[in-house]
Short mmCIF file of C-alpha atoms in Angstrom, two decimals:
data_model
loop_
_atom_site.label_atom_id
_atom_site.label_comp_id
_atom_site.label_asym_id
_atom_site.label_seq_id
_atom_site.Cartn_x
_atom_site.Cartn_y
_atom_site.Cartn_z
CA UNK A 1 -18.73 13.64 -24.02
CA UNK A 2 -21.50 9.80 -23.82
CA UNK A 3 -25.21 11.67 -22.74
CA UNK A 4 -24.40 8.26 -20.13
CA UNK A 5 -20.39 10.55 -18.82
CA UNK A 6 -22.75 14.22 -19.95
CA UNK A 7 -26.11 13.38 -17.28
CA UNK A 8 -23.51 12.41 -14.52
CA UNK A 9 -21.44 15.58 -15.31
CA UNK A 10 -17.56 13.77 -16.27
CA UNK A 11 -17.28 16.63 -18.78
CA UNK A 12 -17.97 20.02 -16.35
CA UNK A 13 -15.23 17.62 -13.98
CA UNK A 14 -12.78 17.82 -16.48
CA UNK A 15 -12.83 21.12 -17.86
CA UNK A 16 -12.61 22.31 -13.71
CA UNK A 17 -9.54 19.19 -13.51
CA UNK A 18 -8.09 20.91 -16.34
CA UNK A 19 -8.58 18.36 -18.93
CA UNK A 20 -10.71 18.74 -22.28
CA UNK A 21 -12.01 16.39 -23.18
CA UNK A 22 -12.12 13.34 -25.86
CA UNK A 23 -10.85 14.72 -29.46
CA UNK A 24 -10.29 17.45 -28.01
CA UNK A 25 -6.95 16.75 -26.21
CA UNK A 26 -5.49 16.19 -23.05
CA UNK A 27 -3.93 19.25 -21.65
CA UNK A 28 -1.06 18.86 -19.15
CA UNK A 29 -0.66 21.92 -17.63
CA UNK A 30 2.28 23.16 -16.57
CA UNK A 31 3.75 19.22 -16.60
CA UNK A 32 5.67 19.19 -20.35
CA UNK A 33 7.59 15.76 -20.92
CA UNK A 34 4.73 13.82 -22.98
CA UNK A 35 5.91 13.95 -26.39
CA UNK A 36 5.56 11.08 -27.42
CA UNK A 37 2.77 8.22 -28.98
CA UNK A 38 -0.45 8.70 -28.94
CA UNK A 39 -2.39 6.88 -25.61
CA UNK A 40 -6.06 6.72 -25.01
CA UNK A 41 -8.60 6.29 -22.06
CA UNK A 42 -10.85 5.09 -22.86
CA UNK A 43 -13.46 4.55 -20.01
CA UNK A 44 -14.78 1.25 -18.97
CA UNK A 45 -17.94 2.10 -17.71
CA UNK A 46 -19.06 2.55 -21.30
CA UNK A 47 -16.78 2.18 -24.10
CA UNK A 48 -16.27 5.50 -24.61
CA UNK A 49 -12.73 7.48 -25.21
CA UNK A 50 -12.77 9.90 -22.84
CA UNK A 51 -9.32 11.73 -24.05
CA UNK A 52 -5.80 11.04 -25.89
CA UNK A 53 -2.73 11.54 -24.45
CA UNK A 54 1.26 11.93 -25.34
CA UNK A 55 3.19 8.89 -24.28
CA UNK A 56 6.90 10.82 -22.80
CA UNK A 57 8.93 9.60 -24.66
CA UNK A 58 13.10 8.65 -23.40
CA UNK A 59 14.93 12.31 -25.26
CA UNK A 60 11.45 13.94 -22.68
CA UNK A 61 12.98 11.67 -19.67
CA UNK A 62 15.84 12.96 -19.62
CA UNK A 63 15.30 16.45 -19.27
CA UNK A 64 12.40 15.96 -17.18
CA UNK A 65 15.01 14.49 -14.63
CA UNK A 66 17.08 17.15 -15.00
CA UNK A 67 15.00 19.32 -14.62
CA UNK A 68 13.89 17.64 -10.80
CA UNK A 69 17.38 16.92 -10.02
CA UNK A 70 17.54 20.67 -10.12
CA UNK A 71 14.38 21.11 -8.75
CA UNK A 72 15.78 18.49 -5.02
CA UNK A 73 18.56 21.38 -4.87
CA UNK A 74 16.08 23.93 -4.18
CA UNK A 75 13.39 21.96 -1.87
CA UNK A 76 15.87 20.46 -0.34
CA UNK A 77 16.80 22.71 1.78
CA UNK A 78 13.76 24.03 2.35
CA UNK A 79 12.30 23.40 6.19
CA UNK A 80 9.93 20.37 6.37
CA UNK A 81 7.76 22.24 8.23
CA UNK A 82 7.44 24.29 5.21
CA UNK A 83 7.70 22.13 3.24
CA UNK A 84 4.20 20.51 4.67
CA UNK A 85 2.98 23.63 4.05
CA UNK A 86 2.35 23.64 1.02
CA UNK A 87 1.09 19.75 0.68
CA UNK A 88 -0.95 21.08 2.91
CA UNK A 89 -2.08 23.38 0.55
CA UNK A 90 -1.97 20.86 -1.87
CA UNK A 91 -5.33 18.52 0.36
CA UNK A 92 -7.18 22.15 0.97
CA UNK A 93 -7.39 21.76 -3.29
CA UNK A 94 -8.06 18.34 -2.73
CA UNK A 95 -11.24 18.86 -0.73
CA UNK A 96 -12.26 21.74 -3.66
CA UNK A 97 -11.69 19.66 -6.62
CA UNK A 98 -12.78 16.46 -4.47
CA UNK A 99 -16.12 15.73 -6.28
CA UNK A 100 -15.01 16.24 -10.01
CA UNK A 101 -11.53 14.15 -9.32
CA UNK A 102 -13.80 11.59 -7.42
CA UNK A 103 -16.20 11.81 -10.41
CA UNK A 104 -12.60 11.27 -12.73
CA UNK A 105 -11.88 7.91 -11.20
CA UNK A 106 -15.21 6.20 -11.65
CA UNK A 107 -15.24 6.80 -14.95
CA UNK A 108 -11.53 6.13 -15.84
CA UNK A 109 -11.13 2.93 -13.57
CA UNK A 110 -14.95 1.93 -12.79
CA UNK A 111 -14.99 1.65 -8.78
CA UNK A 112 -18.83 3.47 -7.29
CA UNK A 113 -18.69 6.65 -7.05
CA UNK A 114 -18.64 6.73 -3.81
CA UNK A 115 -15.36 4.90 -3.60
CA UNK A 116 -13.31 7.12 -6.36
CA UNK A 117 -14.42 10.42 -3.43
CA UNK A 118 -13.25 7.54 -0.67
CA UNK A 119 -9.93 7.44 -3.20
CA UNK A 120 -9.57 11.28 -3.16
CA UNK A 121 -10.53 11.72 0.74
CA UNK A 122 -7.71 9.09 0.88
CA UNK A 123 -4.91 11.60 -0.50
CA UNK A 124 -6.68 15.15 1.48
CA UNK A 125 -5.92 11.96 5.17
CA UNK A 126 -2.51 11.33 4.03
CA UNK A 127 -2.02 15.02 3.65
CA UNK A 128 -2.99 15.88 6.74
CA UNK A 129 -1.24 13.45 8.27
CA UNK A 130 1.37 14.31 5.87
CA UNK A 131 1.59 17.53 7.69
CA UNK A 132 1.29 17.00 11.57
CA UNK A 133 5.08 14.93 10.20
CA UNK A 134 6.27 16.86 8.72
CA UNK A 135 7.55 18.50 12.54
CA UNK A 136 8.30 15.14 14.25
CA UNK A 137 10.59 13.63 11.51
CA UNK A 138 12.63 13.02 14.62
CA UNK A 139 16.08 10.93 14.98
CA UNK A 140 17.95 9.94 18.17
CA UNK A 141 20.22 10.42 20.14
CA UNK A 142 22.20 7.69 22.01
CA UNK A 143 24.92 7.56 25.10
CA UNK A 144 28.56 7.72 23.73
CA UNK A 145 31.26 4.66 25.46
CA UNK A 146 33.62 7.57 24.68
CA UNK A 147 33.55 10.31 27.56
CA UNK A 148 32.99 14.01 26.32
CA UNK A 149 31.24 12.97 23.50
CA UNK A 150 27.36 13.18 21.73
CA UNK A 151 26.62 10.47 18.72
CA UNK A 152 23.52 10.81 17.37
CA UNK A 153 21.52 9.99 13.87
CA UNK A 154 19.56 12.51 11.29
CA UNK A 155 17.11 12.21 8.34
CA UNK A 156 18.38 13.32 5.71
CA UNK A 157 16.22 13.51 2.05
CA UNK A 158 17.15 10.70 -0.47
CA UNK A 159 16.54 13.33 -3.90
CA UNK A 160 14.02 11.40 -6.39
CA UNK A 161 11.45 9.16 -5.52
CA UNK A 162 10.66 6.75 -7.88
CA UNK A 163 6.21 6.05 -7.74
CA UNK A 164 4.60 3.24 -10.27
CA UNK A 165 1.51 2.56 -9.24
CA UNK A 166 -1.36 0.58 -11.35
CA UNK A 167 -5.03 1.33 -11.55
CA UNK A 168 -6.83 0.35 -9.14
CA UNK A 169 -6.80 3.01 -7.42
CA UNK A 170 -4.64 5.39 -9.30
CA UNK A 171 -4.77 8.40 -7.21
CA UNK A 172 -3.99 7.73 -3.37
CA UNK A 173 -1.40 5.47 -3.67
CA UNK A 174 0.35 8.17 -5.03
CA UNK A 175 -0.45 10.14 -2.69
CA UNK A 176 -0.02 8.21 -0.47
CA UNK A 177 4.15 8.41 -1.80
CA UNK A 178 4.50 11.59 -3.33
CA UNK A 179 2.92 13.21 0.41
CA UNK A 180 5.51 11.76 2.43
CA UNK A 181 8.40 12.35 -0.09
CA UNK A 182 7.56 16.17 0.24
CA UNK A 183 7.87 16.57 3.81
CA UNK A 184 11.17 14.33 3.40
CA UNK A 185 12.57 16.92 1.46
CA UNK A 186 12.17 14.45 -2.64
CA UNK A 187 10.83 15.65 -5.25
CA UNK A 188 9.34 12.69 -7.52
CA UNK A 189 8.24 11.73 -10.19
CA UNK A 190 5.67 9.40 -10.92
CA UNK A 191 4.42 6.89 -13.96
CA UNK A 192 0.50 6.30 -13.28
CA UNK A 193 -0.98 3.30 -14.89
CA UNK A 194 -1.64 3.70 -18.67
CA UNK A 195 -5.07 2.39 -17.58
CA UNK A 196 -5.95 5.38 -16.60
CA UNK A 197 -3.48 9.13 -17.14
CA UNK A 198 -6.03 11.21 -17.26
CA UNK A 199 -6.42 10.59 -13.32
CA UNK A 200 -2.70 11.41 -13.06
CA UNK A 201 -2.83 14.68 -15.27
CA UNK A 202 -5.39 15.47 -13.63
CA UNK A 203 -3.20 15.32 -10.07
CA UNK A 204 -0.33 17.01 -12.00
CA UNK A 205 -2.35 20.31 -12.98
CA UNK A 206 -3.82 20.67 -9.23
CA UNK A 207 0.05 19.82 -7.78
CA UNK A 208 0.85 22.45 -10.73
CA UNK A 209 -1.00 25.28 -9.59
CA UNK A 210 -0.15 24.58 -6.25
CA UNK A 211 4.04 25.19 -7.07
CA UNK A 212 3.52 27.83 -9.15
CA UNK A 213 1.77 29.68 -6.64
CA UNK A 214 4.18 29.27 -4.21
CA UNK A 215 7.18 30.64 -7.18
CA UNK A 216 8.46 26.56 -6.50
CA UNK A 217 9.89 24.40 -9.08
CA UNK A 218 7.83 22.62 -11.07
CA UNK A 219 10.46 19.07 -10.70
CA UNK A 220 8.61 18.77 -7.50
CA UNK A 221 6.63 17.50 -9.27
CA UNK A 222 6.78 15.66 -12.42
CA UNK A 223 4.80 13.12 -14.62
CA UNK A 224 5.67 10.65 -17.16
CA UNK A 225 3.50 8.84 -19.31
CA UNK A 226 3.12 5.33 -21.48
CA UNK A 227 3.60 1.17 -20.92
CA UNK A 228 6.22 -0.68 -18.85
CA UNK A 229 8.81 0.61 -21.84
CA UNK A 230 8.58 4.05 -19.74
CA UNK A 231 8.95 2.58 -16.32
CA UNK A 232 12.30 0.70 -17.69
CA UNK A 233 13.34 4.07 -17.34
CA UNK A 234 13.33 4.57 -13.99
CA UNK A 235 14.02 1.01 -12.27
CA UNK A 236 17.25 1.46 -14.60
CA UNK A 237 17.90 5.00 -13.81
CA UNK A 238 21.11 4.98 -10.94
CA UNK A 239 19.40 9.08 -9.94
CA UNK A 240 16.42 7.88 -8.52
CA UNK A 241 17.45 5.94 -5.45
CA UNK A 242 14.74 4.53 -4.16
CA UNK A 243 11.58 3.11 -6.04
CA UNK A 244 7.65 2.65 -5.12
CA UNK A 245 6.29 -0.04 -7.02
CA UNK A 246 2.47 -1.53 -6.71
CA UNK A 247 0.80 -3.89 -8.65
CA UNK A 248 1.76 -7.27 -9.56
CA UNK A 249 3.41 -9.61 -8.53
CA UNK A 250 5.62 -10.35 -11.53
CA UNK A 251 6.00 -7.17 -11.85
CA UNK A 252 7.19 -6.34 -8.85
CA UNK A 253 10.08 -9.15 -9.18
CA UNK A 254 11.14 -7.53 -12.16
CA UNK A 255 11.05 -3.98 -10.55
CA UNK A 256 13.19 -5.60 -8.15
CA UNK A 257 15.58 -7.05 -9.87
CA UNK A 258 16.72 -4.12 -11.79
CA UNK A 259 16.64 -2.34 -8.84
CA UNK A 260 19.14 -3.19 -6.77
CA UNK A 261 21.26 -4.41 -9.74
CA UNK A 262 22.21 -0.65 -9.02
CA UNK A 263 22.13 -1.15 -5.11
CA UNK A 264 18.80 1.29 -5.13
CA UNK A 265 16.06 1.20 -3.09
CA UNK A 266 12.75 -0.23 -3.65
CA UNK A 267 9.79 -0.25 -2.21
CA UNK A 268 7.25 -2.61 -3.28
CA UNK A 269 3.30 -3.39 -2.75
CA UNK A 270 2.47 -5.96 -4.91
CA UNK A 271 -0.63 -9.18 -5.86
CA UNK A 272 -2.94 -9.52 -2.96
CA UNK A 273 -4.66 -13.56 -1.56
CA UNK A 274 -6.30 -12.39 1.90
CA UNK A 275 -8.67 -15.06 3.62
CA UNK A 276 -11.46 -13.88 6.62
CA UNK A 277 -11.80 -17.00 9.28
CA UNK A 278 -14.61 -17.91 10.32
CA UNK A 279 -14.82 -19.66 12.89
CA UNK A 280 -18.22 -21.81 15.00
CA UNK A 281 -18.11 -18.13 16.79
CA UNK A 282 -18.13 -15.78 14.73
CA UNK A 283 -21.05 -12.45 13.66
CA UNK A 284 -22.37 -13.90 10.75
CA UNK A 285 -24.34 -10.94 9.67
CA UNK A 286 -21.07 -9.29 10.62
CA UNK A 287 -18.81 -11.63 8.67
CA UNK A 288 -21.35 -11.43 5.11
CA UNK A 289 -21.46 -8.05 5.39
CA UNK A 290 -17.45 -8.62 5.48
CA UNK A 291 -17.31 -10.99 3.13
CA UNK A 292 -19.73 -9.99 0.46
CA UNK A 293 -18.21 -5.97 0.39
CA UNK A 294 -14.65 -7.05 0.20
CA UNK A 295 -14.82 -10.24 -2.32
CA UNK A 296 -17.08 -7.02 -5.12
CA UNK A 297 -15.66 -3.65 -4.13
CA UNK A 298 -14.66 -2.70 -6.96
CA UNK A 299 -15.70 -5.37 -8.40
CA UNK A 300 -12.65 -7.56 -7.14
CA UNK A 301 -9.73 -5.13 -8.71
CA UNK A 302 -8.37 -4.08 -4.72
CA UNK A 303 -4.90 -5.84 -3.24
CA UNK A 304 -7.15 -6.10 -0.65
CA UNK A 305 -9.83 -7.68 -1.54
CA UNK A 306 -11.38 -11.22 0.01
CA UNK A 307 -9.51 -13.48 -2.09
CA UNK A 308 -10.74 -16.44 -0.47
CA UNK A 309 -13.19 -17.33 2.86
CA UNK A 310 -11.83 -20.37 5.06
CA UNK A 311 -15.45 -21.35 7.11
CA UNK A 312 -16.16 -23.46 9.77
CA UNK A 313 -17.75 -26.56 8.99
CA UNK A 314 -19.78 -26.70 12.16
CA UNK A 315 -21.24 -23.81 10.37
CA UNK A 316 -20.46 -23.33 6.97
CA UNK A 317 -23.43 -24.24 4.99
CA UNK A 318 -25.34 -21.04 6.89
CA UNK A 319 -22.36 -19.03 5.72
CA UNK A 320 -22.80 -20.03 2.40
CA UNK A 321 -26.73 -19.71 1.84
CA UNK A 322 -25.95 -16.86 3.61
CA UNK A 323 -23.63 -15.38 1.13
CA UNK A 324 -25.58 -17.04 -1.83
CA UNK A 325 -28.69 -14.81 -0.76
CA UNK A 326 -26.88 -11.71 0.29
CA UNK A 327 -25.10 -12.45 -4.05
CA UNK A 328 -28.42 -12.35 -4.94
CA UNK A 329 -29.65 -9.19 -4.19
CA UNK A 330 -26.24 -7.21 -5.66
CA UNK A 331 -27.59 -3.95 -8.53
CA UNK A 332 -24.56 -4.63 -11.34
CA UNK A 333 -23.91 -1.30 -13.26
CA UNK A 334 -23.07 2.21 -13.70
CA UNK A 335 -20.20 3.19 -11.61
CA UNK A 336 -22.21 6.48 -11.15
CA UNK A 337 -25.96 5.18 -10.22
CA UNK A 338 -24.47 4.97 -6.72
CA UNK A 339 -27.57 2.83 -6.27
CA UNK A 340 -25.00 0.33 -7.65
CA UNK A 341 -22.94 -2.22 -6.00
CA UNK A 342 -19.95 -2.95 -8.72
CA UNK A 343 -19.13 -1.01 -11.51
CA UNK A 344 -16.90 -2.89 -14.75
CA UNK A 345 -13.44 -4.20 -14.59
CA UNK A 346 -11.36 -2.36 -15.72
CA UNK A 347 -11.00 -4.03 -19.71
CA UNK A 348 -11.47 -7.00 -21.94
CA UNK A 349 -8.44 -8.25 -20.70
CA UNK A 350 -9.77 -8.13 -16.92
CA UNK A 351 -13.03 -10.05 -18.52
CA UNK A 352 -10.80 -12.63 -20.38
CA UNK A 353 -9.57 -13.52 -17.71
CA UNK A 354 -12.00 -13.51 -14.88
CA UNK A 355 -13.37 -16.39 -17.71
CA UNK A 356 -10.92 -18.46 -17.47
CA UNK A 357 -10.09 -18.42 -13.97
CA UNK A 358 -13.89 -20.14 -12.90
CA UNK A 359 -13.17 -22.57 -16.09
CA UNK A 360 -10.24 -22.84 -13.72
CA UNK A 361 -11.34 -23.54 -10.86
CA UNK A 362 -14.80 -26.65 -12.27
CA UNK A 363 -11.15 -28.13 -13.98
CA UNK A 364 -9.18 -28.65 -10.53
CA UNK A 365 -12.37 -29.22 -9.69
CA UNK A 366 -13.83 -26.44 -8.25
CA UNK A 367 -18.28 -26.33 -7.60
CA UNK A 368 -19.48 -22.81 -8.79
CA UNK A 369 -22.60 -21.95 -6.84
CA UNK A 370 -22.95 -18.05 -8.38
CA UNK A 371 -21.88 -19.22 -11.81
CA UNK A 372 -21.61 -15.62 -13.01
CA UNK A 373 -21.04 -14.33 -16.49
CA UNK A 374 -20.06 -11.59 -18.61
CA UNK A 375 -23.36 -9.12 -18.94
CA UNK A 376 -24.86 -7.49 -22.52
CA UNK A 377 -27.18 -5.65 -23.76
CA UNK A 378 -28.69 -1.86 -22.57
CA UNK A 379 -25.91 -0.34 -19.55
CA UNK A 380 -22.99 -3.33 -20.59
CA UNK A 381 -22.23 -2.02 -24.06
CA UNK A 382 -18.34 -1.72 -23.28
CA UNK A 383 -17.84 -5.10 -22.21
CA UNK A 384 -16.69 -4.97 -18.91
CA UNK A 385 -19.41 -5.41 -16.81
CA UNK A 386 -19.17 -8.92 -15.13
CA UNK A 387 -20.99 -11.03 -12.61
CA UNK A 388 -20.32 -11.85 -8.90
CA UNK A 389 -18.76 -15.75 -9.03
CA UNK A 390 -19.22 -17.64 -5.59
CA UNK A 391 -17.02 -20.82 -5.84
CA UNK A 392 -16.40 -24.53 -3.62
CA UNK A 393 -12.63 -25.04 -4.15
CA UNK A 394 -9.49 -26.77 -2.38
CA UNK A 395 -6.72 -24.86 -1.16
CA UNK A 396 -4.38 -26.69 -2.89
CA UNK A 397 -5.78 -26.05 -6.07
CA UNK A 398 -3.46 -23.98 -8.75
CA UNK A 399 -6.17 -21.44 -9.86
CA UNK A 400 -7.20 -20.97 -5.11
CA UNK A 401 -2.88 -19.88 -5.80
CA UNK A 402 -3.14 -17.38 -7.69
CA UNK A 403 -4.83 -13.32 -7.69
CA UNK A 404 -7.37 -13.13 -9.99
CA UNK A 405 -7.58 -9.47 -10.34
CA UNK A 406 -11.95 -9.88 -10.60
CA UNK A 407 -14.51 -9.92 -8.45
CA UNK A 408 -14.40 -14.70 -7.99
CA UNK A 409 -14.28 -15.76 -4.08
CA UNK A 410 -13.72 -18.94 -3.42
CA UNK A 411 -15.07 -20.69 -0.08
CA UNK A 412 -13.25 -23.36 1.65
CA UNK A 413 -13.30 -25.74 4.57
CA UNK A 414 -12.35 -26.57 7.75
CA UNK A 415 -12.23 -28.81 10.78
CA UNK A 416 -11.58 -28.22 14.66
CA UNK A 417 -9.56 -25.93 16.37
CA UNK A 418 -9.12 -22.02 14.43
CA UNK A 419 -4.81 -23.03 14.31
CA UNK A 420 -6.03 -25.09 11.04
CA UNK A 421 -7.51 -22.28 10.19
CA UNK A 422 -4.32 -19.84 10.60
CA UNK A 423 -2.33 -22.71 8.34
CA UNK A 424 -4.76 -22.38 5.87
CA UNK A 425 -4.77 -19.07 5.63
CA UNK A 426 -0.87 -19.08 5.88
CA UNK A 427 -0.77 -21.28 2.81
CA UNK A 428 -0.73 -19.15 0.29
CA UNK A 429 2.78 -17.02 -1.47
CA UNK A 430 1.27 -13.24 -1.02
CA UNK A 431 0.46 -11.93 2.40
CA UNK A 432 -0.80 -8.48 2.56
CA UNK A 433 -4.53 -8.63 4.71
CA UNK A 434 -5.84 -10.94 6.40
CA UNK A 435 -8.91 -11.40 8.98
CA UNK A 436 -11.30 -13.37 11.61
CA UNK A 437 -14.72 -13.42 12.18
CA UNK A 438 -15.11 -14.35 16.20
CA UNK A 439 -16.19 -13.92 19.47
CA UNK A 440 -14.53 -16.01 21.45
CA UNK A 441 -10.93 -13.88 22.68
CA UNK A 442 -8.64 -16.70 22.20
CA UNK A 443 -8.72 -16.98 18.46
CA UNK A 444 -8.97 -13.21 18.11
CA UNK A 445 -5.55 -13.03 20.63
CA UNK A 446 -3.95 -16.18 18.28
CA UNK A 447 -4.60 -15.44 15.18
CA UNK A 448 -2.44 -11.52 15.52
CA UNK A 449 0.22 -13.21 17.95
CA UNK A 450 3.60 -14.56 16.55
CA UNK A 451 2.11 -18.49 14.95
CA UNK A 452 -0.88 -16.37 13.13
CA UNK A 453 -1.02 -14.21 10.11
CA UNK A 454 1.82 -14.19 8.28
CA UNK A 455 0.35 -10.78 6.66
CA UNK A 456 1.24 -7.45 6.90
CA UNK A 457 -2.39 -6.22 7.35
CA UNK A 458 -4.74 -8.65 10.54
CA UNK A 459 -7.50 -8.33 11.34
CA UNK A 460 -10.26 -9.12 13.77
CA UNK A 461 -14.33 -8.49 13.01
CA UNK A 462 -13.40 -6.53 9.71
CA UNK A 463 -12.51 -7.35 6.39
CA UNK A 464 -9.76 -7.67 4.56
CA UNK A 465 -9.95 -3.93 2.45
CA UNK A 466 -10.40 -0.98 3.60
CA UNK A 467 -7.06 0.39 5.35
CA UNK A 468 -6.76 3.37 7.49
CA UNK A 469 -4.26 5.80 5.97
CA UNK A 470 -2.81 5.99 10.65
CA UNK A 471 -2.14 2.47 9.92
CA UNK A 472 1.01 1.61 8.11
CA UNK A 473 0.18 0.18 5.06
CA UNK A 474 1.96 -3.62 3.75
CA UNK A 475 2.72 -7.53 2.96
CA UNK A 476 4.94 -9.90 3.57
CA UNK A 477 5.98 -12.70 1.49
CA UNK A 478 5.08 -12.26 -2.70
CA UNK A 479 3.15 -8.48 -1.71
CA UNK A 480 6.92 -7.28 -1.85
CA UNK A 481 7.66 -6.68 2.42
CA UNK A 482 7.21 -2.77 1.78
CA UNK A 483 5.50 -0.25 3.80
CA UNK A 484 3.60 3.21 2.82
CA UNK A 485 1.11 5.28 4.33
CA UNK A 486 1.33 5.90 8.54
CA UNK A 487 2.94 5.15 10.93
CA UNK A 488 7.54 5.62 10.51
CA UNK A 489 6.57 4.64 6.98
CA UNK A 490 8.43 8.62 6.67
CA UNK A 491 11.89 6.66 7.07
CA UNK A 492 12.13 5.54 3.26
CA UNK A 493 12.41 7.57 2.10
CA UNK A 494 14.92 9.97 4.04
CA UNK A 495 18.56 8.08 4.17
CA UNK A 496 19.48 7.29 7.70
CA UNK A 497 23.50 9.06 8.70
CA UNK A 498 24.83 8.88 12.55
CA UNK A 499 26.90 11.52 14.04
CA UNK A 500 29.29 11.38 16.72
CA UNK A 501 31.15 14.69 17.61
CA UNK A 502 34.19 15.29 19.69
CA UNK A 503 34.36 18.45 22.00
CA UNK A 504 36.82 17.28 23.99
CA UNK A 505 40.79 18.07 23.24
CA UNK A 506 42.30 15.16 23.09
CA UNK A 507 40.73 12.49 20.59
CA UNK A 508 39.67 9.19 22.17
CA UNK A 509 38.84 5.36 19.79
CA UNK A 510 35.84 3.70 20.20
CA UNK A 511 36.25 -0.02 22.69
CA UNK A 512 38.97 1.53 24.28
CA UNK A 513 41.98 1.15 21.56
CA UNK A 514 45.15 2.56 21.73
CA UNK A 515 46.80 4.56 19.24
CA UNK A 516 49.66 6.41 20.00
CA UNK A 517 51.76 8.87 17.94
#
């Protein structure tokens, strides 16, 4: 273990999570379905190898799917509140291992330690939400038009749910899906990002303990590791009625076509190109805090990261100067050190994308206000540390229309009424998160109205990132239209059934149709 990682207790954290460090290889607990090629996980924090894992071969996958489908036959018969008890125990395990798992998230993915802890807390929160929900999987009772008939609807488990998650939230998004799927009676097969495989193994080890302690089948939670080829096994598999996929719009379109071709269901959480509208009635101090955190948090690698600021011309210079000043105070470095605001991007490929985006905005006529750049030298040996950048641009620029997963913020100017700003906000292909900063009630209500934001998330006087568990999370347009987490998102994980019971001695037909024999 490197001195940096060792000084922050990473080796101890890995041990607590059942993962052997570095060249010792990674333990997969009771998940035994990985006998393929070697996949190495390097930390963007210091560029060092954390552990090597085995990927899932086609033969492994087939054995895994048999195990999962058999487990479903048992799990679906367990009453939902008792399934909720399993999720409660999982949440308790997470509480005990929050520090260890949070450190792994930070070290393997590169987000700040506090964000790593926060991500594990999201897992705990969704477990709590799911436990309560396990006693509320309700249908509806309707009045039949036929005398002596009762009509109602109910929900049943779907079967095997496939979860494909991205590197930027390597544990929370899986929990959003599985905690709900489990209380619904489904079993889950999870393919974490190949960039953060150890986080997946750690979570699998934790739930495996719970399943063992309750004498439940291991197939209730299955893990597969590998690249897109492993994901293709899932998306083309008719035994998986629902695929929940988080990632880029490009990836989502591929998944959607593959799943639709077999008439399966997709839950897609894809790209975001999120904007904050700043009106003349905005609180500038609040605005700067929300905009900076939204733009540089997780090094700009959240799907809800703030990409665009749409600022009224009357306060444009004031906001611009405040942002430049705030960016000058940012501390970039080891994310395990809580004094730093910004950690690394995920890998050197992400660095290349960042550099190309900065070159592109200048080539299209934009101006860099905070130039950015790649950091090198002591503490930046991984080559994954970049400076957050700010550019003046136009919403029509090709690069502004594109979601760049990096800490680049575009400043856009608007004039006239807030309706003009809303049209700019809506003028991109993605529709995940949006915000308006204003103390004007009319502007706020217009933004939230049917003619306002076209995003799945619309906020007033807070930033674009930081969604809570209780609300359904997801977006429109090229963001995919899926909803995860809170509200009634549980319904996507179940099949809906309408039932009619005739308790008379006659058989009247609907719509008054006569059919006498």
